[in-house]
Each structure stands twice: as C-alpha cells, then as structure tokens.
Short mmCIF file of C-alpha atoms in Angstrom, two decimals:
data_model
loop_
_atom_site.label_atom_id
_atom_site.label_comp_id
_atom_site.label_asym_id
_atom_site.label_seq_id
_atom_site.Cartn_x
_atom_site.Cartn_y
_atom_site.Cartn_z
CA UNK A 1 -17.50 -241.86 -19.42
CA UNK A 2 -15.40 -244.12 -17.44
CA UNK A 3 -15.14 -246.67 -20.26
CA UNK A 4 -14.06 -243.69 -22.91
CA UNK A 5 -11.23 -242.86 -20.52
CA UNK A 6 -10.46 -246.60 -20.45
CA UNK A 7 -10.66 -246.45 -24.15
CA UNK A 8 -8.53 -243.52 -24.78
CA UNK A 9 -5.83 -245.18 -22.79
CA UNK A 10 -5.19 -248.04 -25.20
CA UNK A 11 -5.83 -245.62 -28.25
CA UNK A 12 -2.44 -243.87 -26.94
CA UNK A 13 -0.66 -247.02 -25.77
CA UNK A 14 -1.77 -247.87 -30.10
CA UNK A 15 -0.14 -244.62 -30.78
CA UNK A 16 2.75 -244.99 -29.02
CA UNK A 17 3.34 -248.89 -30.67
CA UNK A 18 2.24 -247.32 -34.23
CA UNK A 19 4.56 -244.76 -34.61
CA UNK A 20 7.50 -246.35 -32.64
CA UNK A 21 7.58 -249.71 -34.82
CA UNK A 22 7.06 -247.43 -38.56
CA UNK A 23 9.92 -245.39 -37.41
CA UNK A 24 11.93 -248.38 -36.57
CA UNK A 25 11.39 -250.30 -39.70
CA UNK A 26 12.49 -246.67 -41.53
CA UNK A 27 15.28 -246.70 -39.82
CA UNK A 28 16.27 -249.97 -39.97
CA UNK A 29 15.81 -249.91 -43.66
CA UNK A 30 17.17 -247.11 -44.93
CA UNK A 31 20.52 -248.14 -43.89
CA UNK A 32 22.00 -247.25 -47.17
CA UNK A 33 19.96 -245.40 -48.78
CA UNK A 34 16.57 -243.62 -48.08
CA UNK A 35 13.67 -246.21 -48.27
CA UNK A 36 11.15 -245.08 -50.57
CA UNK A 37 9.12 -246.58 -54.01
CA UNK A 38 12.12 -246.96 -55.94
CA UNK A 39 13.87 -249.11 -53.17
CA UNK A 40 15.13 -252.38 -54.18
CA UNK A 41 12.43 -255.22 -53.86
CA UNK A 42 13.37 -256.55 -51.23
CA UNK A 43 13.24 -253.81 -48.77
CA UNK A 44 9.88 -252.52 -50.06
CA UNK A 45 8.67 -256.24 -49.50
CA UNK A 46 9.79 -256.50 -45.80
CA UNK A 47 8.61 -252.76 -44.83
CA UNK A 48 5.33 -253.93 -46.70
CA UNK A 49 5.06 -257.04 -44.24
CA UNK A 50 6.47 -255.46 -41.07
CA UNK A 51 3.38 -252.61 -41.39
CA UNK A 52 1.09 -255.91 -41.99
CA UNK A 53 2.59 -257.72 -38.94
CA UNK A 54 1.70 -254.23 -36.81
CA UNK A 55 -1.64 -253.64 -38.44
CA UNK A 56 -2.46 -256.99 -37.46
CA UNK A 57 -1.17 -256.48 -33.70
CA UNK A 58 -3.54 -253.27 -34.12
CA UNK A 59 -6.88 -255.01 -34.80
CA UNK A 60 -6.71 -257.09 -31.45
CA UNK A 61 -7.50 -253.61 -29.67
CA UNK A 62 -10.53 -253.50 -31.13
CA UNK A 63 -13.49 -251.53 -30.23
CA UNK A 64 -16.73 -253.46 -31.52
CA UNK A 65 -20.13 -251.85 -32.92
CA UNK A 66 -20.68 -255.59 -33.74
CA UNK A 67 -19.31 -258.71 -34.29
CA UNK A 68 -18.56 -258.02 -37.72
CA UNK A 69 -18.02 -254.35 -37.13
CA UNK A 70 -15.59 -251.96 -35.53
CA UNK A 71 -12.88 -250.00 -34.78
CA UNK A 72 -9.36 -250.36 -34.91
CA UNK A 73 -6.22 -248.24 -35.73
CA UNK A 74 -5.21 -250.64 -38.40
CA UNK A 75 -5.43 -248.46 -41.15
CA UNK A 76 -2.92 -246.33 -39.61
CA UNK A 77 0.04 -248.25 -40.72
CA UNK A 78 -1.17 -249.17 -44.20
CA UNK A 79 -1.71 -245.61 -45.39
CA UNK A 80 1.55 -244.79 -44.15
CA UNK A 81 3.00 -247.50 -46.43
CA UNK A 82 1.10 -246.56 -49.35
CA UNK A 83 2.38 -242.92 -48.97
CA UNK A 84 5.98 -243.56 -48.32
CA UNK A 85 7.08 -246.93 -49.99
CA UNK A 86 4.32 -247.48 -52.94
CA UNK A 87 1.38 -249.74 -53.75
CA UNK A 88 4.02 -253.24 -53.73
CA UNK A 89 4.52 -252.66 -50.18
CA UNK A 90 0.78 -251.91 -49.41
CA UNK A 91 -0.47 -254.75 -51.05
CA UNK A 92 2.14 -256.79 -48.94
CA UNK A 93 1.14 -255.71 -46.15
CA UNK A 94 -2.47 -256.15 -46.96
CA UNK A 95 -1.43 -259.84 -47.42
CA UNK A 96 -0.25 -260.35 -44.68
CA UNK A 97 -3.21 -258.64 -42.51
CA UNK A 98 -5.24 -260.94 -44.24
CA UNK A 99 -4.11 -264.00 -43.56
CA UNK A 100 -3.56 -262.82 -40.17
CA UNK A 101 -6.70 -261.71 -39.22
CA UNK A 102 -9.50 -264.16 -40.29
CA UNK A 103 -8.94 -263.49 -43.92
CA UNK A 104 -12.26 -263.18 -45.99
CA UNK A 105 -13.80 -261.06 -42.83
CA UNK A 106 -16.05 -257.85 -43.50
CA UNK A 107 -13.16 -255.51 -42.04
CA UNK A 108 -10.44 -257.05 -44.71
CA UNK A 109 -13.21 -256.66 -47.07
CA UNK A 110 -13.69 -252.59 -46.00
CA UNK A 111 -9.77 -252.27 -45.94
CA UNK A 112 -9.54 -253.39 -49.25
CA UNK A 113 -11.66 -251.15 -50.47
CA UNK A 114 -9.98 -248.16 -48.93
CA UNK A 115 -6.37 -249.26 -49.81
CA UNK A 116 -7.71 -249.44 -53.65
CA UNK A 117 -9.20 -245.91 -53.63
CA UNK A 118 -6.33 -244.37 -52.00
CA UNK A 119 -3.85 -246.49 -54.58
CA UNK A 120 -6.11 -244.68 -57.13
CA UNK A 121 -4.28 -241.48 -56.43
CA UNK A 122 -1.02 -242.94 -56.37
CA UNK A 123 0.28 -241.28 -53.72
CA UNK A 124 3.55 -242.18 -53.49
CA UNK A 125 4.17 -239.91 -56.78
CA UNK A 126 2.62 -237.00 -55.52
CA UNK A 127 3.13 -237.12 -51.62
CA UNK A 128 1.52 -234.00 -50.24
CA UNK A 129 -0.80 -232.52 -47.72
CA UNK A 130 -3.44 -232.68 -50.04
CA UNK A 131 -3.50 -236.24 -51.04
CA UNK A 132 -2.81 -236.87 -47.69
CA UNK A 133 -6.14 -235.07 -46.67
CA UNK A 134 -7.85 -237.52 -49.77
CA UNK A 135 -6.82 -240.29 -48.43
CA UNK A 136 -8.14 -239.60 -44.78
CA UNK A 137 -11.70 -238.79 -45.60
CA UNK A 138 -11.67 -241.43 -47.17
CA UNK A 139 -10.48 -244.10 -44.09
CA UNK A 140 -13.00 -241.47 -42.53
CA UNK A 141 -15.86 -242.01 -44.83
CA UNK A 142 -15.63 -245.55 -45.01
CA UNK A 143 -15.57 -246.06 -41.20
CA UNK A 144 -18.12 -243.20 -40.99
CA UNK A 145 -20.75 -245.31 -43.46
CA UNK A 146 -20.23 -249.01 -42.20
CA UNK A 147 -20.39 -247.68 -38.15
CA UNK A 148 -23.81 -245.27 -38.58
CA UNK A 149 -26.72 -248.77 -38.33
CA UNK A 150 -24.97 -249.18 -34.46
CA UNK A 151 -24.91 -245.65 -33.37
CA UNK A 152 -27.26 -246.44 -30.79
CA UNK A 153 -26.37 -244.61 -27.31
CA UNK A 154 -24.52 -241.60 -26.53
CA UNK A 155 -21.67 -243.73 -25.24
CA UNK A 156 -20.82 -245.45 -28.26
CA UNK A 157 -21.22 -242.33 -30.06
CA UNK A 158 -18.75 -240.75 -27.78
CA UNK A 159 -16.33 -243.87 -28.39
CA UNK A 160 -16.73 -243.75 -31.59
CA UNK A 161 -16.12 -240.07 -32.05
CA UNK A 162 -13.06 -240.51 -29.82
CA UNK A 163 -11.71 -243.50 -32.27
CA UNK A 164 -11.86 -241.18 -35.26
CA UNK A 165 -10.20 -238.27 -33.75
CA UNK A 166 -7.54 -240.14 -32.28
CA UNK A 167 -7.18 -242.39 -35.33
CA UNK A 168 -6.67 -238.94 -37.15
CA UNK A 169 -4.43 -237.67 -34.81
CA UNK A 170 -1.77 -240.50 -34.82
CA UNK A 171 -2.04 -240.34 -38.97
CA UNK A 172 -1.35 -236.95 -39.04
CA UNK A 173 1.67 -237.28 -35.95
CA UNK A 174 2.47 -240.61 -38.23
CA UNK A 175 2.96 -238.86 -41.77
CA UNK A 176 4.68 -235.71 -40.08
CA UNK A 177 6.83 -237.48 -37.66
CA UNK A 178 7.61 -240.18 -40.80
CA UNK A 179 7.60 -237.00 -43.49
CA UNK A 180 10.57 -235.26 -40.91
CA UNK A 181 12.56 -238.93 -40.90
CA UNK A 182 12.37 -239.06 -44.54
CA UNK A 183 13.49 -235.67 -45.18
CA UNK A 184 16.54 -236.09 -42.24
CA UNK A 185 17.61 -239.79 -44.49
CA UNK A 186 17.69 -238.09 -47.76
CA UNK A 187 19.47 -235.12 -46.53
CA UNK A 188 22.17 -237.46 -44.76
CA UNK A 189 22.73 -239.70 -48.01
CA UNK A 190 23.01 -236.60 -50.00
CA UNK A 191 25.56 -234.89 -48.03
CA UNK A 192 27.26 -238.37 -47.67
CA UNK A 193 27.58 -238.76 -51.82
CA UNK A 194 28.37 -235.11 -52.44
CA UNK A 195 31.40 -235.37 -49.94
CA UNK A 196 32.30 -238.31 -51.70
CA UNK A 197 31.84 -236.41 -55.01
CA UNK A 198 34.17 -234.53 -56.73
CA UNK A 199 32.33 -230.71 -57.58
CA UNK A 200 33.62 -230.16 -61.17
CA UNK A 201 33.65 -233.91 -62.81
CA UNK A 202 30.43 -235.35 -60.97
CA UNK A 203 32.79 -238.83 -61.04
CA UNK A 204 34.18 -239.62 -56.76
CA UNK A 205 36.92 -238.49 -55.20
CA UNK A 206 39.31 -239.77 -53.00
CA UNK A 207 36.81 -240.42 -50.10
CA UNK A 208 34.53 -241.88 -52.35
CA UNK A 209 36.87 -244.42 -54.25
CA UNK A 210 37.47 -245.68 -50.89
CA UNK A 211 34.19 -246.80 -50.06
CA UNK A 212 33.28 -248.01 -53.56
CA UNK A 213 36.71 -249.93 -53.70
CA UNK A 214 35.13 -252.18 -50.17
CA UNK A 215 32.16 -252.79 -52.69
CA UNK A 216 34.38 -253.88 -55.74
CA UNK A 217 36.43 -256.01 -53.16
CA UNK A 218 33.17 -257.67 -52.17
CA UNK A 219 31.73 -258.49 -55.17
CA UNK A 220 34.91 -259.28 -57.20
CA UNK A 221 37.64 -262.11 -56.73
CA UNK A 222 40.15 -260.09 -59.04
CA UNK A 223 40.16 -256.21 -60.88
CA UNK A 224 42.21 -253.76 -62.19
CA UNK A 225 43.18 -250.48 -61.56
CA UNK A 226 44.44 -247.82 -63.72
CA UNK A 227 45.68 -244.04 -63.70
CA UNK A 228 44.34 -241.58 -66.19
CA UNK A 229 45.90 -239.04 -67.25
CA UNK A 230 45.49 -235.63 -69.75
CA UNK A 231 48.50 -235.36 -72.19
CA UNK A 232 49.83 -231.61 -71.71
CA UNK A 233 46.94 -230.32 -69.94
CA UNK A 234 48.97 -227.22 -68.27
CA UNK A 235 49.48 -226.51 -72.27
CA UNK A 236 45.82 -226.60 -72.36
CA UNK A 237 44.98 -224.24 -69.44
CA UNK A 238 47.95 -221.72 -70.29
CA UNK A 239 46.96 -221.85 -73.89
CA UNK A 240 42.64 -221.59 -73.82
CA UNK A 241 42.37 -220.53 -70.26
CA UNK A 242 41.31 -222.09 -67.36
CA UNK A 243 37.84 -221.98 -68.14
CA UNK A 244 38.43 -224.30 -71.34
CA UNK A 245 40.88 -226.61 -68.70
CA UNK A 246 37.67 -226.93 -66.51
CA UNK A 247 35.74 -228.22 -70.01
CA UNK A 248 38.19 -230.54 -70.79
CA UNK A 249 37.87 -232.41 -67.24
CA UNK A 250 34.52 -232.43 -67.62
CA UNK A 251 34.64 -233.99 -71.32
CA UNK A 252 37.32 -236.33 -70.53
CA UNK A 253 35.31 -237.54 -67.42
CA UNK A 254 32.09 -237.73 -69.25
CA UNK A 255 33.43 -240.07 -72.24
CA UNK A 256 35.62 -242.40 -69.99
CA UNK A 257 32.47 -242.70 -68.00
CA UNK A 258 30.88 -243.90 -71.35
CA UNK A 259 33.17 -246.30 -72.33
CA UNK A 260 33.18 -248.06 -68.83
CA UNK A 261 30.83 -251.18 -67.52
CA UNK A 262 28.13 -250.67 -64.95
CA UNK A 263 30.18 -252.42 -62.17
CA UNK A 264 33.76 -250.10 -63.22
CA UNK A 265 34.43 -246.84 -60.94
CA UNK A 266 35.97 -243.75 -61.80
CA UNK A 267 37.44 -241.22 -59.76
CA UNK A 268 39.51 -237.90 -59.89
CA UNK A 269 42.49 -238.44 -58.07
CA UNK A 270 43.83 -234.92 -58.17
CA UNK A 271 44.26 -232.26 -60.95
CA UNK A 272 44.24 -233.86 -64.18
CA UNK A 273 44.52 -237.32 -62.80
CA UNK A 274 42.08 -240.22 -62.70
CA UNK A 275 41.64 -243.55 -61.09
CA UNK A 276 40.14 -246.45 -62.46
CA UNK A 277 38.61 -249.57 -60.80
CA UNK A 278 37.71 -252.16 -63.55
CA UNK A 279 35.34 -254.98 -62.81
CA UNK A 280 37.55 -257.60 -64.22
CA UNK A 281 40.72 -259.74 -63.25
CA UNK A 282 41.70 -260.04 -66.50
CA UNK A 283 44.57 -257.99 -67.30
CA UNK A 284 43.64 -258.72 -71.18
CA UNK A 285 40.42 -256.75 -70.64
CA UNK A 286 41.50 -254.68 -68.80
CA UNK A 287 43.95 -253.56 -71.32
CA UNK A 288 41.07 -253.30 -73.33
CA UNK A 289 38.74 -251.37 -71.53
CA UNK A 290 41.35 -248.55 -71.22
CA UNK A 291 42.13 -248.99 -74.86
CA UNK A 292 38.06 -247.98 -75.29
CA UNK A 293 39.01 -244.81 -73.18
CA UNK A 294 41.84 -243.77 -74.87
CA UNK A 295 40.28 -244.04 -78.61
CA UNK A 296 37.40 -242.25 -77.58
CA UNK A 297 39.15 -239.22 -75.87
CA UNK A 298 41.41 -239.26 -78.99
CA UNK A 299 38.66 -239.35 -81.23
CA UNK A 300 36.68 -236.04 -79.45
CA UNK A 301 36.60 -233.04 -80.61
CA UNK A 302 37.19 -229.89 -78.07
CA UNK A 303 36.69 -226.36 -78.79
CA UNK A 304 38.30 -223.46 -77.59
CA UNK A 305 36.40 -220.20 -76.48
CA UNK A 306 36.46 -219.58 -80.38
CA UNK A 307 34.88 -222.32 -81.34
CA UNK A 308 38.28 -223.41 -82.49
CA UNK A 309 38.75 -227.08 -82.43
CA UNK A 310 41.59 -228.81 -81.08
CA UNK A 311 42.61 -232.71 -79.75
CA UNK A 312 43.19 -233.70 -76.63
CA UNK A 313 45.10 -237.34 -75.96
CA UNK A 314 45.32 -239.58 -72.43
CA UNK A 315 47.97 -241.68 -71.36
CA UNK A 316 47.28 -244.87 -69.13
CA UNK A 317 48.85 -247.20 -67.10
CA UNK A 318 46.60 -250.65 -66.17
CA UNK A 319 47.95 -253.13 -63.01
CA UNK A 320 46.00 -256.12 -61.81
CA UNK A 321 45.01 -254.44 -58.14
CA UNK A 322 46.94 -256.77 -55.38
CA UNK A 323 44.55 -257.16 -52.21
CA UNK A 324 47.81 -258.01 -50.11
CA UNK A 325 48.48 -253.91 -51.13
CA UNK A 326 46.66 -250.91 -49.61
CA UNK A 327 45.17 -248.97 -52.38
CA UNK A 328 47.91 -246.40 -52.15
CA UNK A 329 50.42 -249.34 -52.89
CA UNK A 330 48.19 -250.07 -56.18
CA UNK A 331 48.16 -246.93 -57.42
CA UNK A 332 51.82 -246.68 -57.09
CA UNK A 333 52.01 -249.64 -59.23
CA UNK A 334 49.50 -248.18 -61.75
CA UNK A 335 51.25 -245.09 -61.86
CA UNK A 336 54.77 -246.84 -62.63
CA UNK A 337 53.13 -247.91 -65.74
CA UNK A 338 51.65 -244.26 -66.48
CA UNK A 339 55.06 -242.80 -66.13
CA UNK A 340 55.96 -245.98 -69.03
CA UNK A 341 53.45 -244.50 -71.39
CA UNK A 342 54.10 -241.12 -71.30
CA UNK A 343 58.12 -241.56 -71.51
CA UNK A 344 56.92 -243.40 -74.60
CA UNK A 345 55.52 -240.99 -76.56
CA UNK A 346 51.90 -240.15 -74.69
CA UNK A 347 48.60 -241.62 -75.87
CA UNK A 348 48.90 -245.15 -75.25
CA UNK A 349 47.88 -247.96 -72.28
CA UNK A 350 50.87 -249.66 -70.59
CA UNK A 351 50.10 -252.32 -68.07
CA UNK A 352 52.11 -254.31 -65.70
#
C-alpha cells in the first residue's frame, strides 16, 4: 500500500507538469490567433514537438510490469495534440518521442499503434465528447491487453488500476481544462476582429486599419494610400431610401474588395468614405489599381426597391503613403487629391 501512495504521488506531480506545459505551449502559441489544425506550419510543428519533448520527460516516471512493459502518462500529451492541433503535429511529436526514447522499443511500437487508430477518426474535425471517449478506450484497451501476462499480485494490480484511473483523470482535466483555453482564445480573437470590423461593410474600420497599416509597414518598403468615395450618395439615400444607401455600401465594398491584391487593405473611414492601403510603392500601379475600382463600380448595376436599375460612380484620390507622416497626415494628402477629382467632374483617380 505504501508503494501505491508513493506511486500516486508522482502520478500527480505528472499531472501537474502535463497540464501546466500543454497550457503553456497554447498559450504561447496562440499569440495571434487561436492555435488549432489550420494553424500555419510552423506553429503546428513546434506544438507537435514541444508535446514530444514532454511525453518523453513523461516516460522516465515509469512504472514497469517488465522490462519491455509498463506504464507511463505519455499518451496523455499526444492525444491532446491529435485532438486540438491535427495528425501533422501528432506525428511530430511522435518523432520526436521516438528518437528520444530508445526508438524501435515495444512501447513506441504500442504508441504507434494507438496514435494511428485514434488518427482514424480524425478527431480534430469532429472534436467532441464522444470521440474523445473513442479515443480513451482505446489508450485503455491497448494498455489493458499488453499489461494482463504480468498481473501477478494484488499490488501491481492495485498500481496498475491506480495508473489507469489517474491516467484518465488528467486526460479528461487535460481536454476540459485545454477545451475551456481554446474556447477563451477564439472568443478573444473574435471580439478583437469584430471591434476592428466595421458592422455593415464586413471591410475594417478605423481601429482596424491601424493595426493592419503596422503589418503593411512591416512587410513593405513603399505603398499607397487612397480615399474612396460614393459620387452623390446623400442623392442616393434621399432618393431610394436608406435601406438601398445601406446596399450600395455593401456593393461598393464588396467589388473594390474584388478588384484589390491579397496583401491591399480596405477600410470604411466614415459614412460613404473609404481608405485604401495598396501593397505597392509604385504610384503607376497604384494609379492603376484604383483605376480597376473605379471601372468596376461604374460598370455595376444597382437596383432600387423596384427593381429599378440605376449607376452609381466613385471618385479617388491615390498618394504614395510618407512614413515620416502619421496616417492622419496621409490621408490628408489622399484626400487633397479626392477633393481634385470630384471638383473635376466625379468618377475619376487623381494622385499626387
């Protein structure tokens, strides 16, 4: 009895280390974003190898049936890695386990095993109490088949029982406590982009032009930045109503949003205003790119609550964005060159 106590007092010093170091790693990884299966490579990798690194710590504490056989809570991080972060970080983690721990041992062998019947049910797609429950009976059945030849005494049947309840235990506390940190991420990063959304448009706002514009600094020497806006909209929303106003936002949003590059960013500025950041220092192309705009607003056909159609036009102004400038500066710049187009005749880019 006085060796299960012993025993159960490294199973919870194993519990403590387990779920401390998965929660960690989360955290640590899911500094911008939630870490999950679609998470870029390179943090499903290092998740994958962290849980491999702990596993590995795991099977020192070993309690042995033989010298080929016994228990460990090693499993405990690798299911949690299948479940949360996919089969790529599972396999890495696997990996490095294996090298880690003897390699081409019985236990890596048995791991395997359960790692490929539990990828089976890919459950990463459908994470859920129930394919949770699969994939413990089957840790459970594995360790349950390979342990029953050295069942000999009482003691190391009481041991043994006290391995798998614990070991179920600290999965269960693992996937929960994990399951409660995912849900807490994702619910921060989704509050964070809708308050950097703007309701009506689904393109940012204010807030959220400001923290793309640090990632368009970063990534590009030189880009533009231009001011969008509807020709006449109050005619529209006196005319059709503001419903139809609403409509034509939406529209206008949707096929500048079209017309622009992967790295480009647009935002509502206010009312029927716009910003746009364009990947490029090339005031040429950027000329260009809101030349694509314009044409293709121009070119759309809105409808009134009728079914009436009618045309709606934009008016832009470009400027080369000047880091030395806040982004208030550049947009007074970019709006100089709006106010040139529409005391032009509307529809048309100006840049300077």
């Amino acid at each position: 009895m006085e060796q299960v106590i012993r025993s159960l007092d490294a199973l919870y010093i194993n519990i403590c280390v387990t779920y401390a170091s998965l929660v960690f790693f989360y955290f640590f990884l899911s500094s911008d974003s939630p870490l999950g299966p679609t998470s870029p490579l390179y943090k499903r990798v290092l998740f994958g190898v962290l849980c491999g690194a702990v596993a590995a710590f795991l099977d020192r504490d070993l309690f042995r049936l033989s010298e080929t056989v016994y228990y460990s809570f090693e499993m405990i991080p690798l299911v949690i890695c299948v479940f949360y972060v996919g089969w790529l970080s599972v396999v890495c983690a696997f990996v490095v386990k294996f090298f880690l721990t003897g390699m081409f041992t019985l236990d890596n062998l048995i791991v395997v095993a359960m790692i490929a019947v539990i990828c089976y049910f890919r459950p990463w797609r459908d994470n859920n109490i129930r394919t949770f429950a699969i994939a413990i009976s089957v840790v459970l059945l594995f360790r349950l088949l390979v342990s029953i030849p050295y069942l000999h005494s009482w003691e190391i049947i009481l041991r043994s029982l006290a391995y798998q309840l614990v070991t179920l235990f600290c999965l269960f506390i693992c996937y929960h406590g994990l399951g409660g940190k995912f849900r807490y991420v994702r619910a921060f990063f989704r509050e964070k982009e809708n308050s950097s959304m703007d309701f009506l448009t689904k393109t940012f706002n204010r807030m959220g032009l400001e923290e793309h514009l640090k990632a368009v600094q970063k990534n590009h020497s030189g880009f533009g930045l231009a001011m969008l806006d509807i020709d006449f909209f109050k005619k529209v929303n006196d005319t059709y109503g503001h419903a139809i106003g609403d409509d034509v936002l939406v529209r206008v949003a949707n096929v500048a949003r079209m017309m622009l590059r992967k790295d480009d960013v647009l935002a509502r500025f206010g009312g029927e205003e716009f910003v746009i950041l364009i990947a490029s220092g090339n005031a040429y192309e950027c000329v260009k790119c809101c030349e694509r705009i314009r044409r293709a607003v121009e070119s759309t056909v809105f409808t009134n609550a009728d079914g009436e159609p009618f045309q709606i036009t934009v008016s832009l102004g470009v400027a080369c964005y000047q880091p030395g400038k806040s982004l208030q500066e550049n947009i007074i710049v970019a709006d100089g060159a709006l106010y040139q187009s529409k005391t032009h005749g509307r529809n048309r880019t100006t840049s300077v």
